Short mmCIF file of C-alpha atoms and ligand atoms in Angstrom, two decimals:
data_model
loop_
_atom_site.label_atom_id
_atom_site.label_comp_id
_atom_site.label_asym_id
_atom_site.label_seq_id
_atom_site.Cartn_x
_atom_site.Cartn_y
_atom_site.Cartn_z
CA MET A 29 108.22 145.06 -81.91
CA THR A 30 106.38 142.35 -83.43
CA ILE A 31 108.28 139.90 -86.05
CA ALA A 32 106.17 137.45 -88.33
CA SER A 33 107.40 135.22 -90.82
CA ALA A 34 105.72 132.94 -93.59
CA PRO A 35 107.43 130.19 -95.76
CA GLY A 36 107.43 129.84 -99.59
CA LYS A 37 105.68 127.14 -101.59
CA ILE A 38 105.35 124.86 -104.37
CA ILE A 39 102.82 123.55 -106.32
CA LEU A 40 103.31 119.71 -106.73
CA PHE A 41 100.47 119.29 -109.34
CA GLY A 42 97.69 121.15 -110.74
CA GLU A 43 98.78 124.40 -111.30
CA HIS A 44 96.74 126.70 -114.03
CA ALA A 45 94.01 123.94 -113.91
CA VAL A 46 93.03 124.79 -110.19
CA VAL A 47 92.21 128.44 -111.59
CA TYR A 48 89.27 126.52 -113.29
CA GLY A 49 88.08 124.49 -110.50
CA ARG A 50 90.32 121.42 -110.80
CA PRO A 51 92.24 120.16 -107.30
CA ALA A 52 95.99 121.32 -107.00
CA LEU A 53 98.42 119.82 -104.80
CA ALA A 54 101.02 122.34 -103.03
CA VAL A 55 103.61 122.11 -99.90
CA PRO A 56 105.36 124.93 -98.07
CA VAL A 57 109.06 125.58 -98.52
CA LEU A 58 110.76 126.14 -95.44
CA GLN A 59 114.06 127.06 -96.10
CA ILE A 60 112.90 130.29 -97.92
CA HIS A 61 110.89 133.06 -96.19
CA ALA A 62 109.45 136.37 -96.04
CA ASN A 63 109.97 138.48 -92.71
CA ALA A 64 107.91 141.49 -91.60
CA ARG A 65 109.12 143.49 -88.76
CA ALA A 66 106.31 146.12 -87.12
CA THR A 67 107.69 148.61 -84.24
CA LEU A 68 105.37 151.09 -83.57
CA GLN A 69 106.79 154.43 -83.06
CA THR A 70 106.11 157.36 -80.56
CA GLU A 71 104.95 160.42 -82.64
CA ASN A 72 108.49 161.94 -82.27
CA GLN A 73 110.30 159.15 -83.90
CA ALA A 74 107.96 159.02 -86.23
CA GLN A 75 108.53 162.98 -87.03
CA THR A 76 112.28 162.18 -86.95
CA ILE A 77 112.09 159.64 -89.32
CA ALA A 78 109.48 161.13 -91.77
CA GLY A 79 111.13 164.35 -92.12
CA PRO A 80 108.91 167.50 -91.49
CA SER A 81 106.53 167.83 -88.95
CA LEU A 82 103.23 165.42 -89.38
CA ALA A 83 100.68 167.83 -87.93
CA GLY A 84 98.23 168.35 -90.35
CA LYS A 85 99.04 165.27 -92.62
CA ASN A 86 97.50 162.09 -92.95
CA TRP A 87 98.19 159.00 -90.77
CA ALA A 88 99.55 157.20 -93.27
CA ASP A 89 102.66 159.37 -93.40
CA ALA A 90 103.73 158.22 -90.30
CA VAL A 91 103.49 154.77 -91.73
CA LEU A 92 107.30 153.80 -92.98
CA ILE A 93 108.08 151.26 -94.87
CA ALA A 94 111.46 149.88 -95.56
CA ALA A 95 112.15 146.64 -97.87
CA PRO A 96 115.86 146.86 -98.53
CA ASP A 97 116.10 143.88 -100.43
CA ILE A 98 114.11 145.86 -103.05
CA GLY A 99 115.38 149.26 -102.41
CA LEU A 100 112.43 150.28 -101.12
CA SER A 101 112.28 153.24 -98.27
CA THR A 102 108.96 155.26 -98.44
CA THR A 103 105.70 155.95 -96.51
CA LEU A 104 102.31 154.42 -96.76
CA SER A 105 101.18 157.84 -98.40
CA HIS A 106 103.38 157.62 -101.03
CA LEU A 107 102.36 154.07 -101.85
CA LEU A 108 99.00 154.86 -101.88
CA ALA A 109 99.34 157.70 -104.24
CA ALA A 110 100.72 155.82 -106.85
CA PRO A 111 98.77 155.56 -109.99
CA THR A 112 98.09 151.86 -109.88
CA PRO A 113 97.57 150.37 -106.41
CA HIS A 114 100.90 149.29 -104.82
CA PRO A 115 99.98 145.45 -103.10
CA LEU A 116 102.18 146.46 -100.22
CA ALA A 117 99.95 149.43 -99.49
CA ALA A 118 96.82 147.33 -100.08
CA VAL A 119 97.74 144.82 -97.84
CA ILE A 120 98.68 147.79 -95.01
CA SER A 121 95.49 149.46 -95.47
CA SER A 122 93.10 146.28 -95.50
CA VAL A 123 94.77 145.31 -91.98
CA PHE A 124 93.59 148.40 -90.65
CA GLN A 125 90.55 148.20 -92.27
CA VAL A 126 89.55 144.63 -91.17
CA LEU A 127 90.43 145.60 -87.66
CA GLY A 128 88.17 148.83 -87.65
CA ILE A 129 91.14 150.94 -86.90
CA ALA A 130 90.55 154.52 -88.79
CA HIS A 131 93.70 156.04 -87.20
CA PRO A 132 96.59 153.60 -86.72
CA PRO A 133 99.73 154.56 -84.74
CA ALA A 134 102.66 155.70 -86.10
CA LEU A 135 104.80 152.62 -87.18
CA GLN A 136 107.95 151.79 -88.96
CA LEU A 137 107.26 148.19 -91.13
CA THR A 138 110.51 146.40 -92.37
CA ILE A 139 110.24 143.48 -94.81
CA THR A 140 112.83 141.12 -95.89
CA SER A 141 112.57 138.09 -98.16
CA THR A 142 114.67 134.99 -99.25
CA ILE A 143 112.02 133.81 -101.75
CA PRO A 144 112.85 134.87 -105.27
CA VAL A 145 110.30 137.15 -106.70
CA ALA A 146 107.97 136.19 -109.77
CA SER A 147 109.64 132.82 -110.10
CA GLY A 148 106.60 130.38 -108.63
CA LEU A 149 107.71 130.30 -105.14
CA GLY A 150 104.94 132.30 -103.68
CA SER A 151 106.84 135.50 -102.59
CA GLY A 152 104.06 137.97 -102.95
CA ALA A 153 101.68 136.04 -100.91
CA ALA A 154 104.72 135.38 -98.51
CA VAL A 155 105.11 139.04 -97.55
CA SER A 156 101.37 139.42 -97.66
CA VAL A 157 100.70 136.99 -94.81
CA ALA A 158 103.91 137.78 -92.75
CA VAL A 159 102.81 141.65 -92.91
CA ILE A 160 98.99 140.84 -91.87
CA ARG A 161 100.67 138.85 -89.02
CA ALA A 162 103.26 141.43 -87.77
CA LEU A 163 101.03 144.55 -88.14
CA SER A 164 97.60 142.71 -86.60
CA SER A 165 99.82 141.71 -83.73
CA ALA A 166 101.76 144.95 -83.24
CA VAL A 167 98.57 146.57 -82.40
CA GLN A 168 97.66 143.86 -80.26
CA CYS A 169 94.46 142.24 -82.48
CA PRO A 170 96.18 139.10 -84.13
CA LEU A 171 94.05 137.61 -86.63
CA SER A 172 92.86 134.12 -87.23
CA ASP A 173 94.69 132.05 -89.99
CA GLU A 174 91.34 132.25 -91.79
CA GLN A 175 91.33 136.22 -91.76
CA VAL A 176 95.08 136.43 -92.79
CA ASN A 177 94.05 133.75 -95.45
CA GLN A 178 91.13 135.56 -96.68
CA LEU A 179 93.43 139.19 -96.73
CA ALA A 180 96.11 137.70 -98.36
CA TYR A 181 93.80 136.32 -100.91
CA GLU A 182 92.45 140.13 -101.73
CA VAL A 183 96.00 141.10 -102.72
CA GLU A 184 96.70 138.06 -104.58
CA LYS A 185 94.10 139.60 -107.05
CA LEU A 186 96.24 142.61 -107.33
CA HIS A 187 99.21 140.20 -108.17
CA HIS A 188 97.47 137.80 -110.30
CA GLY A 189 93.83 139.42 -111.40
CA THR A 190 92.24 136.01 -110.89
CA PRO A 191 93.94 133.85 -108.55
CA SER A 192 92.81 130.37 -107.46
CA GLY A 193 94.17 131.28 -103.63
CA ILE A 194 96.33 128.10 -103.64
CA ASP A 195 99.63 130.41 -102.59
CA ASN A 196 97.99 132.36 -99.94
CA THR A 197 96.32 129.28 -98.44
CA VAL A 198 99.51 126.80 -98.56
CA ILE A 199 101.30 129.66 -97.15
CA THR A 200 99.16 130.86 -94.65
CA TYR A 201 98.66 127.44 -92.87
CA ALA A 202 102.03 126.02 -93.95
CA ARG A 203 101.23 122.79 -94.40
CA PRO A 204 100.72 120.54 -97.37
CA VAL A 205 97.46 121.36 -99.04
CA TYR A 206 94.97 119.29 -101.39
CA PHE A 207 93.37 122.88 -102.90
CA VAL A 208 90.00 123.08 -104.58
CA ARG A 209 88.87 126.64 -105.52
CA GLY A 210 86.44 127.86 -103.13
CA GLN A 211 86.32 125.03 -100.64
CA PRO A 212 87.73 125.01 -97.20
CA ILE A 213 91.25 124.01 -96.68
CA GLN A 214 92.08 120.54 -96.60
CA THR A 215 95.51 118.91 -96.66
CA PHE A 216 96.78 115.50 -97.03
CA ARG A 217 99.30 113.34 -95.68
CA VAL A 218 102.63 112.20 -96.72
CA GLU A 219 103.00 108.62 -95.91
CA ARG A 220 106.51 108.48 -97.11
CA PRO A 221 108.89 111.40 -97.21
CA PHE A 222 110.03 111.88 -100.55
CA SER A 223 112.75 114.56 -101.65
CA LEU A 224 112.63 117.12 -104.30
CA VAL A 225 115.10 119.43 -106.04
CA ILE A 226 113.66 123.11 -106.89
CA ALA A 227 115.49 124.58 -109.55
CA ASP A 228 114.98 128.59 -110.55
CA THR A 229 115.55 129.32 -114.49
CA GLY A 230 116.55 132.80 -112.99
CA ILE A 231 114.13 133.80 -115.53
CA THR A 232 111.48 136.04 -113.36
CA ALA A 233 107.70 135.52 -115.29
CA PRO A 234 104.52 137.30 -113.66
CA THR A 235 102.11 134.67 -112.97
CA ARG A 236 99.50 137.04 -114.36
CA GLU A 237 100.68 136.83 -117.89
CA ALA A 238 100.71 133.25 -117.97
CA VAL A 239 97.16 132.92 -116.20
CA GLY A 240 95.95 135.49 -118.78
CA ALA A 241 97.59 133.16 -121.69
CA VAL A 242 95.81 130.19 -120.39
CA ARG A 243 92.51 132.36 -120.42
CA LYS A 244 92.83 133.38 -123.88
CA LEU A 245 93.19 129.92 -124.60
CA TRP A 246 90.33 128.79 -122.87
CA GLU A 247 88.03 131.75 -124.21
CA ALA A 248 88.86 130.43 -127.73
CA ASP A 249 87.67 126.95 -127.26
CA LYS A 250 86.50 126.26 -123.65
CA GLY A 251 85.50 122.44 -124.55
CA HIS A 252 88.90 121.41 -125.54
CA TRP A 253 90.71 123.08 -122.47
CA GLU A 254 88.18 122.16 -120.10
CA ALA A 255 88.76 118.32 -121.06
CA VAL A 256 92.67 119.23 -120.51
CA PHE A 257 91.88 120.87 -117.15
CA ASP A 258 89.95 117.59 -116.23
CA GLN A 259 92.99 115.39 -117.20
CA VAL A 260 95.09 117.56 -115.05
CA GLY A 261 92.60 116.96 -112.36
CA THR A 262 92.88 113.30 -112.76
CA ILE A 263 96.66 113.44 -112.62
CA VAL A 264 96.16 115.49 -109.04
CA THR A 265 93.73 112.87 -107.85
CA ALA A 266 96.22 109.91 -108.91
CA ALA A 267 98.94 111.78 -107.19
CA LYS A 268 97.43 112.42 -104.02
CA LYS A 269 96.52 108.94 -103.52
CA ALA A 270 100.40 107.84 -104.29
CA ILE A 271 101.52 110.56 -101.56
CA GLU A 272 98.73 109.39 -98.82
CA THR A 273 99.63 105.99 -99.48
CA GLY A 274 103.35 105.80 -100.09
CA GLU A 275 103.51 104.97 -103.77
CA ILE A 276 106.15 107.33 -104.52
CA ALA A 277 107.53 105.52 -107.61
CA SER A 278 104.17 106.29 -109.39
CA LEU A 279 104.97 110.06 -108.80
CA GLY A 280 107.40 110.48 -111.73
CA PRO A 281 105.38 109.48 -114.45
CA LEU A 282 102.53 111.74 -113.32
CA MET A 283 104.96 114.52 -113.15
CA ALA A 284 105.97 113.85 -116.95
CA ALA A 285 102.16 113.73 -117.51
CA ASN A 286 101.24 116.72 -115.86
CA GLN A 287 103.95 118.68 -117.61
CA THR A 288 102.94 117.57 -120.99
CA LEU A 289 99.82 119.54 -120.23
CA LEU A 290 101.53 122.16 -119.12
CA GLN A 291 103.43 122.44 -122.23
CA ALA A 292 99.88 122.33 -124.11
CA MET A 293 98.90 125.28 -122.23
CA THR A 294 101.99 127.03 -123.49
CA VAL A 295 103.16 127.97 -120.07
CA SER A 296 106.51 125.86 -120.04
CA SER A 297 109.49 127.67 -121.90
CA PRO A 298 112.50 126.33 -123.47
CA GLU A 299 114.49 127.04 -120.55
CA LEU A 300 111.98 124.91 -118.02
CA ASP A 301 112.15 122.11 -120.91
CA ARG A 302 115.89 121.95 -120.74
CA LEU A 303 115.71 121.70 -116.90
CA VAL A 304 113.18 118.96 -116.85
CA TRP A 305 115.40 117.17 -119.38
CA ALA A 306 118.70 117.70 -117.60
CA ALA A 307 116.93 116.51 -114.55
CA LYS A 308 115.49 113.32 -115.97
CA ALA A 309 119.13 112.60 -117.35
CA ALA A 310 120.74 112.80 -113.96
CA GLY A 311 118.45 110.26 -112.73
CA ALA A 312 115.31 112.31 -111.32
CA GLU A 313 112.48 110.03 -111.08
CA GLY A 314 110.03 112.62 -112.83
CA ALA A 315 110.15 116.52 -113.17
CA LYS A 316 107.84 119.44 -114.02
CA LEU A 317 107.82 123.11 -113.94
CA SER A 318 105.92 124.46 -110.56
CA GLY A 319 103.75 127.25 -110.78
CA GLY A 320 102.77 130.10 -113.32
CA GLY A 321 105.89 128.96 -115.51
CA ARG A 322 106.99 130.74 -118.23
CA GLY A 323 110.02 130.98 -116.47
CA GLY A 324 110.54 130.68 -112.60
CA ASN A 325 110.92 127.36 -111.04
CA MET A 326 110.77 123.16 -111.63
CA ILE A 327 110.93 120.60 -109.55
CA ALA A 328 112.46 117.39 -109.86
CA LEU A 329 111.62 113.79 -107.77
CA VAL A 330 114.81 112.43 -106.70
CA ALA A 331 115.76 109.55 -104.56
CA PRO A 332 117.55 111.26 -101.66
CA GLU A 333 120.65 109.87 -102.14
CA ARG A 334 120.75 111.67 -106.06
CA ALA A 335 119.64 114.78 -104.89
CA GLU A 336 122.92 116.21 -104.93
CA SER A 337 123.93 115.06 -108.00
CA VAL A 338 120.72 116.20 -109.94
CA ALA A 339 121.09 119.53 -108.26
CA SER A 340 124.75 119.96 -109.62
CA ALA A 341 123.41 118.73 -113.12
CA LEU A 342 120.89 121.20 -113.04
CA LYS A 343 123.01 124.00 -112.08
CA ALA A 344 125.44 122.64 -114.97
CA ALA A 345 122.23 123.03 -117.27
CA GLY A 346 121.74 126.71 -116.44
CA ALA A 347 119.54 126.79 -113.03
CA ARG A 348 120.60 129.87 -111.45
CA ASN A 349 119.82 128.30 -108.12
CA THR A 350 118.77 124.99 -106.45
CA ILE A 351 116.63 124.30 -103.20
CA ILE A 352 116.27 120.40 -101.80
CA SER A 353 113.63 119.86 -100.25
CA GLN A 354 112.28 116.61 -98.03
CA ILE A 355 108.41 116.54 -98.24
CA GLU A 356 107.23 115.13 -95.31
O1 PMV B 17 103.39 131.31 -109.88
P1 PMV B 17 102.73 131.22 -108.89
O2 PMV B 17 103.40 130.19 -107.58
O3 PMV B 17 102.09 132.26 -108.18
O4 PMV B 17 101.43 129.78 -108.98
C1 PMV B 17 100.49 130.27 -109.68
C2 PMV B 17 99.47 128.94 -109.56
C3 PMV B 17 98.55 129.37 -110.75
O5 PMV B 17 97.84 128.20 -110.68
C4 PMV B 17 99.16 129.43 -112.02
C5 PMV B 17 97.76 130.34 -110.59
C6 PMV B 17 96.50 130.16 -109.51
O6 PMV B 17 96.05 131.44 -109.18
O7 PMV B 17 96.69 129.35 -108.94
#
């Protein structure tokens, strides 16, 4: 049996513009994670679990998948037969394909996750990374981080359409990442730890839709939106410098400036705006949405001693859940 785990993530600065080649900063969130457990079955066990004899059936009939959090209990064949490719089926098949294993062994894969789905915390990428690692280790061919990242990126394309690759990268490497699409991974140094409150609007919002909306705006007026994305890029560069030199005080205004540009991109929402406002009213130094937006999560920069009271204020303002995270 092999077990693998992958953390959640938040984007500190630069979401959406990162799809258009500007840099972004993201960090792992270690309090939440996706787990995958792969157990090789003897053929008899697989037959018992799968029901009638496997004789004459596809190998994918003997790959059993359970994701109790979402009420999924099925076989890989079933997922592969779906009219639109199921991302989980794509992850599993791609692992065996890249390993050159034409007839994988019978196995049971169990997936659990504490990362809320479709809320900007990287749940899809974390499940992919955990599954890729658990499966490749189960067949004794563990993949390198680079290979895991590449495979997870291919699956992100099914989730998102045109992902930048930031989610799979920060989650695979579980380190702070200064990300530029298509470039090798770069990390950044956190000179002085700082605290964030992450608050969930409770509204699920598929990233694909927010990314698609920004693309429509961009297609209608590329000159204008390229200039907006440049402004986001300037904010990201300044934020990286501030984090690397420990000038945490300048991050609050940079978050506010980034949030204003995200509002212009139409990816904020009344609920996100309300939480941003509530965080500031409760003493946060800055706040913005994080990830795809239109729901999902926002982040607030707080002095450590204010974290609990800002989290309470966010709950009072309607946040479904809050996480206090130390970035270091
Ligand atoms: O919603 P999330 O956490 O998956 O973040 C998406 C980030 C975007 O910049 C909006 C899209 C991307 O692919 O980078």
